[in-house]
Tab-separated table of C-alpha atoms in Angstrom:
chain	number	residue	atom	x	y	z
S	1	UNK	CA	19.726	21.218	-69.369
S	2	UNK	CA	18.046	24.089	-71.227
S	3	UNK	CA	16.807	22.355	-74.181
S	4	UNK	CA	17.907	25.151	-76.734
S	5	UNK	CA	21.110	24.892	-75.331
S	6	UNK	CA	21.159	21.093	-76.148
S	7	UNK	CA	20.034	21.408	-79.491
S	8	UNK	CA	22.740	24.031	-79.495
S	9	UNK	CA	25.349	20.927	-78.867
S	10	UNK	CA	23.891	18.469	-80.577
S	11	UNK	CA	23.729	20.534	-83.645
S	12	UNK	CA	27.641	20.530	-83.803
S	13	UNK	CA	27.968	17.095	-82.650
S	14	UNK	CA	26.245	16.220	-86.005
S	15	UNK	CA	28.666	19.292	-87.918
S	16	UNK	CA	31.464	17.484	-86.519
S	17	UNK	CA	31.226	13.901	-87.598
S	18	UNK	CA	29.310	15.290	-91.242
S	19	UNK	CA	32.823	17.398	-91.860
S	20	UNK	CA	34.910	14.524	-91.588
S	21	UNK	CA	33.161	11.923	-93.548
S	22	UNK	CA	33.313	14.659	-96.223
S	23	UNK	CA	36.492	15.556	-95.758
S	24	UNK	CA	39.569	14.374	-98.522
S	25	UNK	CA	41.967	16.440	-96.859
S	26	UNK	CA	43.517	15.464	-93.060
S	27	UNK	CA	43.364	19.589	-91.539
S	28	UNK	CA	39.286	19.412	-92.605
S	29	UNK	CA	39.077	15.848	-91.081
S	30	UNK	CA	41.067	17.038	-88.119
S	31	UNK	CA	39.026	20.070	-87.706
S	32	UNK	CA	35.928	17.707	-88.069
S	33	UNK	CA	37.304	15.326	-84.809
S	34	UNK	CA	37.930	18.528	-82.687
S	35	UNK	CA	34.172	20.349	-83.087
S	36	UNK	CA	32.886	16.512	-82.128
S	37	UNK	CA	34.777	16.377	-79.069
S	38	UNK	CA	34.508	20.267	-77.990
S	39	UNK	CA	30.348	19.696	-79.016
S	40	UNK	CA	30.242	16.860	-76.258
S	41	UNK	CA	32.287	17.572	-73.454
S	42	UNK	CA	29.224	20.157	-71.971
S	43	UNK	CA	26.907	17.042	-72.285
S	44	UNK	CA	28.882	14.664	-70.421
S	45	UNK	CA	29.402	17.461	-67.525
S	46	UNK	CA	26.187	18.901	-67.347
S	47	UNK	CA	25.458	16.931	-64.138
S	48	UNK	CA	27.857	18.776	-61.863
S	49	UNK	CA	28.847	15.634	-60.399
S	50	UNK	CA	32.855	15.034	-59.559
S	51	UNK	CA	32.780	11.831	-61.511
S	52	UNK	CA	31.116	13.544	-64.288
S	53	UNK	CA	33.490	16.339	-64.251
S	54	UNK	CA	36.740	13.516	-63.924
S	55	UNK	CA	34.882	11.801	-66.860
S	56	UNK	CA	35.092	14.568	-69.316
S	57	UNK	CA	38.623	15.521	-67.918
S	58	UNK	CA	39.980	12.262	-68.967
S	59	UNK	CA	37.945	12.056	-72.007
S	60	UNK	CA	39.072	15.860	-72.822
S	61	UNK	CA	42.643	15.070	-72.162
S	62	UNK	CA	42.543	11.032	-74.643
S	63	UNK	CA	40.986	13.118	-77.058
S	64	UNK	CA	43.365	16.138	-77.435
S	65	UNK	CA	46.450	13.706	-77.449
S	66	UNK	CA	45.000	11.785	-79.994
S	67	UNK	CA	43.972	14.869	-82.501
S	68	UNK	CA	47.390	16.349	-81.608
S	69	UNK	CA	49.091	12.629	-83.097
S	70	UNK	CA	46.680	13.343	-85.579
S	71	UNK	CA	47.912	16.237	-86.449
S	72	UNK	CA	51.784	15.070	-86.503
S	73	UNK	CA	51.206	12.120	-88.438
S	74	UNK	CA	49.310	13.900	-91.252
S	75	UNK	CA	51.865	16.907	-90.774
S	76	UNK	CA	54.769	14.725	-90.932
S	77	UNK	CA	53.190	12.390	-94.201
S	78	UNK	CA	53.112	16.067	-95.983
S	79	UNK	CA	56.768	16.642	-95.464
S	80	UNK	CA	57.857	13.486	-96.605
S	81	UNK	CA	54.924	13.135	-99.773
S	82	UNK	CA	53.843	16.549	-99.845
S	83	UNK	CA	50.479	14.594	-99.895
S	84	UNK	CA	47.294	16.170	-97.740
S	85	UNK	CA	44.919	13.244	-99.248
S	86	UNK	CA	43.777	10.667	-96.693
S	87	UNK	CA	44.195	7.985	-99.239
S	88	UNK	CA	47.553	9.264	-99.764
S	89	UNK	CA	49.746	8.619	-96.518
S	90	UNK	CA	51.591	5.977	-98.085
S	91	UNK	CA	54.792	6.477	-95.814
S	92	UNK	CA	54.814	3.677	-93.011
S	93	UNK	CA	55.765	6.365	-90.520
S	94	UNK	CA	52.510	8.411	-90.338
S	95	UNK	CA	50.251	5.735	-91.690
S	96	UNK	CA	51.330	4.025	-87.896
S	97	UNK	CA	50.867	7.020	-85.992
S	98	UNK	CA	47.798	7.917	-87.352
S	99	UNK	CA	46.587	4.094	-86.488
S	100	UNK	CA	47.472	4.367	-82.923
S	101	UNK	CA	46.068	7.744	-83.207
S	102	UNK	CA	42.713	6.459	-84.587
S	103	UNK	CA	42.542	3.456	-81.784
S	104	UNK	CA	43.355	5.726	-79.041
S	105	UNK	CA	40.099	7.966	-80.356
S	106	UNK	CA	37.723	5.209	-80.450
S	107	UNK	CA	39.143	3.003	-77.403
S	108	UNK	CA	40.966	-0.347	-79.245
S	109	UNK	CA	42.936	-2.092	-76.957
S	110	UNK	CA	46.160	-1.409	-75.666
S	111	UNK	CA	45.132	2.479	-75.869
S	112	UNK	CA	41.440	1.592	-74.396
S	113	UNK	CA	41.893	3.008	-70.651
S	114	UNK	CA	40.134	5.722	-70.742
S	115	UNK	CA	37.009	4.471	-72.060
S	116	UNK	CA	35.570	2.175	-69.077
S	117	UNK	CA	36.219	4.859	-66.391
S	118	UNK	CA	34.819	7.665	-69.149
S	119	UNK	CA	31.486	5.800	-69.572
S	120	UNK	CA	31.636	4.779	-65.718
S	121	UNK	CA	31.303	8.641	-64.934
S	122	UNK	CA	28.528	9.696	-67.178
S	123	UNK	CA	24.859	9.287	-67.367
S	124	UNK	CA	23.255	6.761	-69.757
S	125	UNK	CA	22.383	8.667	-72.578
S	126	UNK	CA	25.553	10.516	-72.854
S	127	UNK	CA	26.935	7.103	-72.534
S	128	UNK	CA	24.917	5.886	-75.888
S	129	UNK	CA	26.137	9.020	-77.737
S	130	UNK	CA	29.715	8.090	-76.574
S	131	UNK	CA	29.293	4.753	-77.462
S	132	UNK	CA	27.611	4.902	-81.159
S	133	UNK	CA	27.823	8.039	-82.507
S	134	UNK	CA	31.523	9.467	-81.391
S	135	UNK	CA	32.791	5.975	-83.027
S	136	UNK	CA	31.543	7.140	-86.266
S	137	UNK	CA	33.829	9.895	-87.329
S	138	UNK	CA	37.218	7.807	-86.379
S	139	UNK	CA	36.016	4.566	-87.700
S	140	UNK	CA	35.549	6.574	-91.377
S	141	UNK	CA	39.058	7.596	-91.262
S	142	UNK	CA	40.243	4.295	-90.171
S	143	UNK	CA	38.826	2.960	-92.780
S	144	UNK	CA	40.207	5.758	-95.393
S	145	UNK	CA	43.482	5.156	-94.077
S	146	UNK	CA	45.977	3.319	-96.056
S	147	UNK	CA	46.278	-0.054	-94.701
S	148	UNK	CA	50.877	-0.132	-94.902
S	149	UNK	CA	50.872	-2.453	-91.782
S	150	UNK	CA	48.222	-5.534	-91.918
S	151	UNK	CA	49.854	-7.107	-88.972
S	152	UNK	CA	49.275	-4.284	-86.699
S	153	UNK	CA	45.313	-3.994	-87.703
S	154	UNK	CA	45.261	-7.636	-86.904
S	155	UNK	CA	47.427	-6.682	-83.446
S	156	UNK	CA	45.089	-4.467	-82.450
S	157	UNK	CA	41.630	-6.605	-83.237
S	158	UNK	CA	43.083	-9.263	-81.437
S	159	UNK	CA	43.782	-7.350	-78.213
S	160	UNK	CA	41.286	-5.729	-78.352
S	161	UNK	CA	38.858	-8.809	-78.782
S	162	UNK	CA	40.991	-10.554	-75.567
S	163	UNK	CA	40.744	-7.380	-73.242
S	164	UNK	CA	37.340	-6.713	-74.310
S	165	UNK	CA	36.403	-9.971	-72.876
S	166	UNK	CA	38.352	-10.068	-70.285
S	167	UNK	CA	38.100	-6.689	-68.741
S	168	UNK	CA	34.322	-7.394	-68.281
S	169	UNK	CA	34.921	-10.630	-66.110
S	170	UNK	CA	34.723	-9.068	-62.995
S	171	UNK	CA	32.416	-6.114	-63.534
S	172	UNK	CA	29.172	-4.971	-61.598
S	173	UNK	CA	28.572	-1.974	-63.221
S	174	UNK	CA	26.622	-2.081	-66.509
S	175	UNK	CA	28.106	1.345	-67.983
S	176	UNK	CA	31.883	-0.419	-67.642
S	177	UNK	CA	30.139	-3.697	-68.829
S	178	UNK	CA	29.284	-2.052	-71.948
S	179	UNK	CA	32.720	-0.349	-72.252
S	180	UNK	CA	34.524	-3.317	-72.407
S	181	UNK	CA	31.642	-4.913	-74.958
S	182	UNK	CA	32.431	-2.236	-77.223
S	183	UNK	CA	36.441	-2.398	-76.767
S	184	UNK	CA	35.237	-6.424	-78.121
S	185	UNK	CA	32.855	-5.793	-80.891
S	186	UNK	CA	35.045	-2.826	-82.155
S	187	UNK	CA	38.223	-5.705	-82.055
S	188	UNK	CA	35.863	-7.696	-84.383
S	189	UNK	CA	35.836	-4.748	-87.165
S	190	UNK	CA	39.230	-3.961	-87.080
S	191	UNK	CA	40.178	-7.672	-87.551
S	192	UNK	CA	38.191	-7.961	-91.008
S	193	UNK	CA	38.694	-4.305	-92.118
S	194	UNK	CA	41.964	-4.622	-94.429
S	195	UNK	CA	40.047	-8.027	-95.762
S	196	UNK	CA	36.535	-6.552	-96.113
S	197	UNK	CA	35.601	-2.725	-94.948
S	198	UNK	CA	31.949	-3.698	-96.286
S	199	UNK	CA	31.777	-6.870	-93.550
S	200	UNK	CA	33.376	-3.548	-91.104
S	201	UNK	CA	30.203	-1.468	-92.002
S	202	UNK	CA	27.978	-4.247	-90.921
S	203	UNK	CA	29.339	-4.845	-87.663
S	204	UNK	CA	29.720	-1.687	-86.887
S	205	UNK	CA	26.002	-0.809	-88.091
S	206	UNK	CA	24.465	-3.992	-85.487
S	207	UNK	CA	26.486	-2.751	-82.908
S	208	UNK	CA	25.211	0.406	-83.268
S	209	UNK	CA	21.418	-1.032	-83.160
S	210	UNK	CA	22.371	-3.686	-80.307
S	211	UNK	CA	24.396	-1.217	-77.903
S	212	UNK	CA	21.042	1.535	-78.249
S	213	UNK	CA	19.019	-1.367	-77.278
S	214	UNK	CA	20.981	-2.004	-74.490
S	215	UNK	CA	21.292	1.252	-73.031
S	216	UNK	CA	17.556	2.096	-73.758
S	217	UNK	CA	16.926	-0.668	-71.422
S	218	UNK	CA	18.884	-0.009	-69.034
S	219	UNK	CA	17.326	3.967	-69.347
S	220	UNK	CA	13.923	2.644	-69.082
S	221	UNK	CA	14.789	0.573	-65.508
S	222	UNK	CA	16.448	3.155	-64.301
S	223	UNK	CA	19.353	0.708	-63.487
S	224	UNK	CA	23.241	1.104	-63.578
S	225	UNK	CA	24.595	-2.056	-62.127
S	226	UNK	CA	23.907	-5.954	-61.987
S	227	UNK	CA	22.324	-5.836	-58.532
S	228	UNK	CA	19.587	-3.692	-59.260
S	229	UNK	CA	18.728	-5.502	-62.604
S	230	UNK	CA	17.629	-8.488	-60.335
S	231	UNK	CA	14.546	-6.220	-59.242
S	232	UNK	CA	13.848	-4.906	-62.640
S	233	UNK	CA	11.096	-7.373	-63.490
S	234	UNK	CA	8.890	-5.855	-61.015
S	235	UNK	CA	8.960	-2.931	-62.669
S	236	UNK	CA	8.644	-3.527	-66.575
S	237	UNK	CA	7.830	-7.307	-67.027
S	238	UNK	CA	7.985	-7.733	-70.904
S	239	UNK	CA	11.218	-5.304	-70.647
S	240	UNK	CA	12.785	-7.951	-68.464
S	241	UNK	CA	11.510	-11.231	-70.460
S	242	UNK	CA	13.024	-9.470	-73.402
S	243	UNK	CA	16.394	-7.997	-71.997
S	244	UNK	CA	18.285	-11.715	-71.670
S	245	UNK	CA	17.838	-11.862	-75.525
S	246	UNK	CA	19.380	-8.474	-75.962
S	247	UNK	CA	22.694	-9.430	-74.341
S	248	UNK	CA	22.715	-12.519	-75.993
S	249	UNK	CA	22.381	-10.621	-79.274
S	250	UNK	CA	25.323	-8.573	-77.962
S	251	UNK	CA	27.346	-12.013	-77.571
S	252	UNK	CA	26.445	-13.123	-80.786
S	253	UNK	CA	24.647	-16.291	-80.085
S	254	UNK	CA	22.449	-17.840	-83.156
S	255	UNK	CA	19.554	-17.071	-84.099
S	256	UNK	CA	20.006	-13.357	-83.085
S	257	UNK	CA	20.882	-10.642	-85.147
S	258	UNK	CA	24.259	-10.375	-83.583
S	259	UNK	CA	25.285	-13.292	-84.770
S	260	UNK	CA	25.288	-12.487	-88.634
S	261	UNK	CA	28.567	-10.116	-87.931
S	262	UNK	CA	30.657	-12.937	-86.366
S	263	UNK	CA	29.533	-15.546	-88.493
S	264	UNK	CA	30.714	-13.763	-91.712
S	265	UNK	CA	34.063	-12.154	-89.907
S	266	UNK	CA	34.972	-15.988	-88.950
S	267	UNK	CA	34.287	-16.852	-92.767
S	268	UNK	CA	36.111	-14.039	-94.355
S	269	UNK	CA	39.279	-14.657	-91.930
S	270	UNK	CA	39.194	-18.535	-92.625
S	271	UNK	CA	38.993	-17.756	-96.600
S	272	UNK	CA	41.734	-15.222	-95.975
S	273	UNK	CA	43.756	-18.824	-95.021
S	274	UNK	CA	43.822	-17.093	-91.225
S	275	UNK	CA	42.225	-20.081	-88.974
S	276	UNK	CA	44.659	-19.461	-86.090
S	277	UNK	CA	42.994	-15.647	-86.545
S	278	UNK	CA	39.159	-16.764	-86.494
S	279	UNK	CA	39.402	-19.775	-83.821
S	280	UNK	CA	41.203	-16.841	-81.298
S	281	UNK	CA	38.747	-14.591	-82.183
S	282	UNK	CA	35.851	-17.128	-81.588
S	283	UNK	CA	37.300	-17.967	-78.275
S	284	UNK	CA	37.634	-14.913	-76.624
S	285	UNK	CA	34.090	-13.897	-77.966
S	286	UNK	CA	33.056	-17.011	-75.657
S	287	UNK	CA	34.879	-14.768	-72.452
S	288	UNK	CA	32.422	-11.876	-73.795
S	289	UNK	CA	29.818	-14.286	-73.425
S	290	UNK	CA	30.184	-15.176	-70.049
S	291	UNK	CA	29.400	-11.811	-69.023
S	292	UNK	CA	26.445	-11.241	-70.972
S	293	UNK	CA	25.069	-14.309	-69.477
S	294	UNK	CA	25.476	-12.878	-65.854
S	295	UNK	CA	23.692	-10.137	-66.693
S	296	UNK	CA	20.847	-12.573	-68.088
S	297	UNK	CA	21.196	-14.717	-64.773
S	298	UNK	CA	20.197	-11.532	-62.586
S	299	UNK	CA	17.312	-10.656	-64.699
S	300	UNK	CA	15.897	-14.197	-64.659
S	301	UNK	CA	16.821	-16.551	-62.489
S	302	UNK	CA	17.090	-14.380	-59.059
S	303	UNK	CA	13.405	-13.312	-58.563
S	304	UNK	CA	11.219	-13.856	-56.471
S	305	UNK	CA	10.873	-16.094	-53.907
S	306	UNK	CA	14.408	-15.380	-53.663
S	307	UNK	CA	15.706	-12.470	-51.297
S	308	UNK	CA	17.122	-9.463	-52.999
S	309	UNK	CA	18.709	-6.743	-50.694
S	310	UNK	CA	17.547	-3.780	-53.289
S	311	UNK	CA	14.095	-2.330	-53.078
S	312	UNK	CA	11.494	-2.857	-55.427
S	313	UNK	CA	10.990	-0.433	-57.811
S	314	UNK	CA	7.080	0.948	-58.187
S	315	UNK	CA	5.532	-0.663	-61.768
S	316	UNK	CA	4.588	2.895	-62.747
S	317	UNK	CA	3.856	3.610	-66.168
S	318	UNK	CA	7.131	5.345	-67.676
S	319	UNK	CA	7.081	8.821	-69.309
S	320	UNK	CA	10.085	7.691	-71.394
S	321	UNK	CA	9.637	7.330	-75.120
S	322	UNK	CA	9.497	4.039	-75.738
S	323	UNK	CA	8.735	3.804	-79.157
S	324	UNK	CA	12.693	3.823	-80.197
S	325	UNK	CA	13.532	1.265	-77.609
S	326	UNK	CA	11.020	-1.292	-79.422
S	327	UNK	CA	12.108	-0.560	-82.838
S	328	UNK	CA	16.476	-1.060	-81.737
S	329	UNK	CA	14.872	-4.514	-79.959
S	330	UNK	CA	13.115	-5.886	-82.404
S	331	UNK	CA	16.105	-5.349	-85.183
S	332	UNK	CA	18.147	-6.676	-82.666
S	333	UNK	CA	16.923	-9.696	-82.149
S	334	UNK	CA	15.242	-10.264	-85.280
S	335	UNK	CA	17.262	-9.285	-88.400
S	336	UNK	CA	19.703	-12.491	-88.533
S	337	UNK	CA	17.822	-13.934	-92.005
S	338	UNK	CA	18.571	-10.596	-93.473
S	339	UNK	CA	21.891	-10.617	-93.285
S	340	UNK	CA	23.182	-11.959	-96.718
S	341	UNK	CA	20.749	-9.004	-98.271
S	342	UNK	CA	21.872	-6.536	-96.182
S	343	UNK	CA	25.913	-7.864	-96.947
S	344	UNK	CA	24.804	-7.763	-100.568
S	345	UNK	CA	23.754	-4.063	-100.683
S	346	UNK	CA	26.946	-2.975	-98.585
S	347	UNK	CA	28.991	-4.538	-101.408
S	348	UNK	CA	29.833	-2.125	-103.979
């Protein structure tokens, strides 16, 4: 793509997500959700490709429904309030809708669908913008929003959590892979977010830094499914020694970063008197593991002198940037100590 033309749609992909975190009043914050999705629906079918093309149909299609709830709920909260104010929807009705609303918009479980065969169709790094930075404008409303129904928060972060883990079971393509790793870790925020929205932030914030890693490495290979990860140490050696610890970070396994996140969700749960709560949550984050660890078994333990049926990629130095990929890997596996500091400046 023409790269004025991308900084043409990147430009109000930022606009977009800016307006609604500034927004107080739903038709602004609206507004704000419909230039992000309009901004990125010619970068996920720039490729010409028909599963490109059914990608953005779907994701086109999720997305209107949801603003158009949205809209309702927010609609239907000023008739019954006269209230506009996002902290205002204090009628049970609309507060709901615009829950389900929210979920359906950044892929909670049971409204999550769309998002495995979305990221399935697309290309990695419209993938990474789909998975980080279109969270970020739904996630601020969610956590605007009125809390009037705890148990369906916890409803959600649970199924979420449970589908998250087990959707990915049986997968052998790493763009669905991720999908249903971000249906999990976003479970794990909406769990804790009527108990803590700070303990929210920083989950969402080392997801962010884990899932760029993640993709970045993936980018740099050149690899979309588990298969052809087997052959990536040929190709970037280091990449591959360090890549098992990435998707261990993802599964939150001590002493990685990702760890910090589940460690304090699981402590603010049990001090919320909710053990049932934190020992499901722990277990199906053990299902999210199993995955992960597949992923780590191709990279490692199937080279050589074992026979792979994929050709070997050429260890060519990349023209990628690969300064950013470092940086997102070395806070991702590295930034565990910091976590009570980091906890303690999110706290107002």
């Amino acid at each position: 793509m023409n790269p004025y033309i991308t900084a043409a749609l990147i430009f109000p992909l930022g606009l977009g997500t800016t307006i609604t975190f500034a927004s107080s009043h739903w038709l602004l914050a609206w507004m704000g959700l419909e230039i992000n999705t309009l901004a990125i629906i010619p970068l996920m079918s720039q490729h010409h490709h028909p599963r490109a093309t059914e990608a953005t149909t779907k994701y086109f299609l999720t997305q209107a429904t949801a603003a158009a709830m949205i809209l309702f709920a927010s609609a239907t909260n000023a008739w019954l309030t006269g209230e506009w104010e996002i902290q205002q929807m204090t009628h049970p009705l609309p507060a709901t809708a615009t829950t389900m609303a929210l979920a359906l918009k950044i892929g909670l479980a049971p409204v999550h669908f769309w998002l495995p065969e979305v990221l399935q169709g697309l290309d990695l790094t419209t993938g990474l913008i789909l998975s980080t930075w279109q969270k970020l404008a739904p996630f601020a409303l969610l956590m605007q929003t009125p809390w009037t129904n705890p148990e369906l928060m916890i409803t959600l972060g649970l199924a979420s959590t449970l589908v998250g883990g087990w959707g990915g079971l049986n997968q052998t393509q790493l763009r669905k892979l991720l999908a249903y790793s971000s249906i999990a870790h976003l479970g794990w925020m909406v769990l804790v977010l009527q108990f803590s929205p700070q303990l929210t932030l920083l989950a969402l914030l080392t997801y962010f830094i884990m899932t760029f890693s993640a993709f970045m490495m993936f980018k740099t290979n050149n690899t979309t499914s588990i298969n052809s990860m087997a052959a990536s140490w040929a190709k970037a050696p280091a990449l591959t020694a360090l890549a098992p610890l990435i998707m261990l970070s993802l599964g939150g396994l001590p002493p990685l970063t990702g760890f910090a996140p589940k460690w304090l969700i699981l402590q603010e749960l049990t001090k919320q008197e909710l053990p049932l709560m934190a020992t499901l949550a722990a277990l199906t984050a053990l299902l999210s593991l199993y995955f992960y660890l597949r992923v780590c078994y191709a990279m490692t333990l199937t080279v050589s002198p074992n026979t792979l049926t994929n050709t070997m990629p050429w260890r060519l130095l990349t023209p990628q940037l690969t300064l950013p990929l470092t940086i997102s890997t070395t806070m991702s596996l590295l930034l565990l100590p910091l976590a009570p500091t980091t906890l303690t400046l999110l706290t107002p």
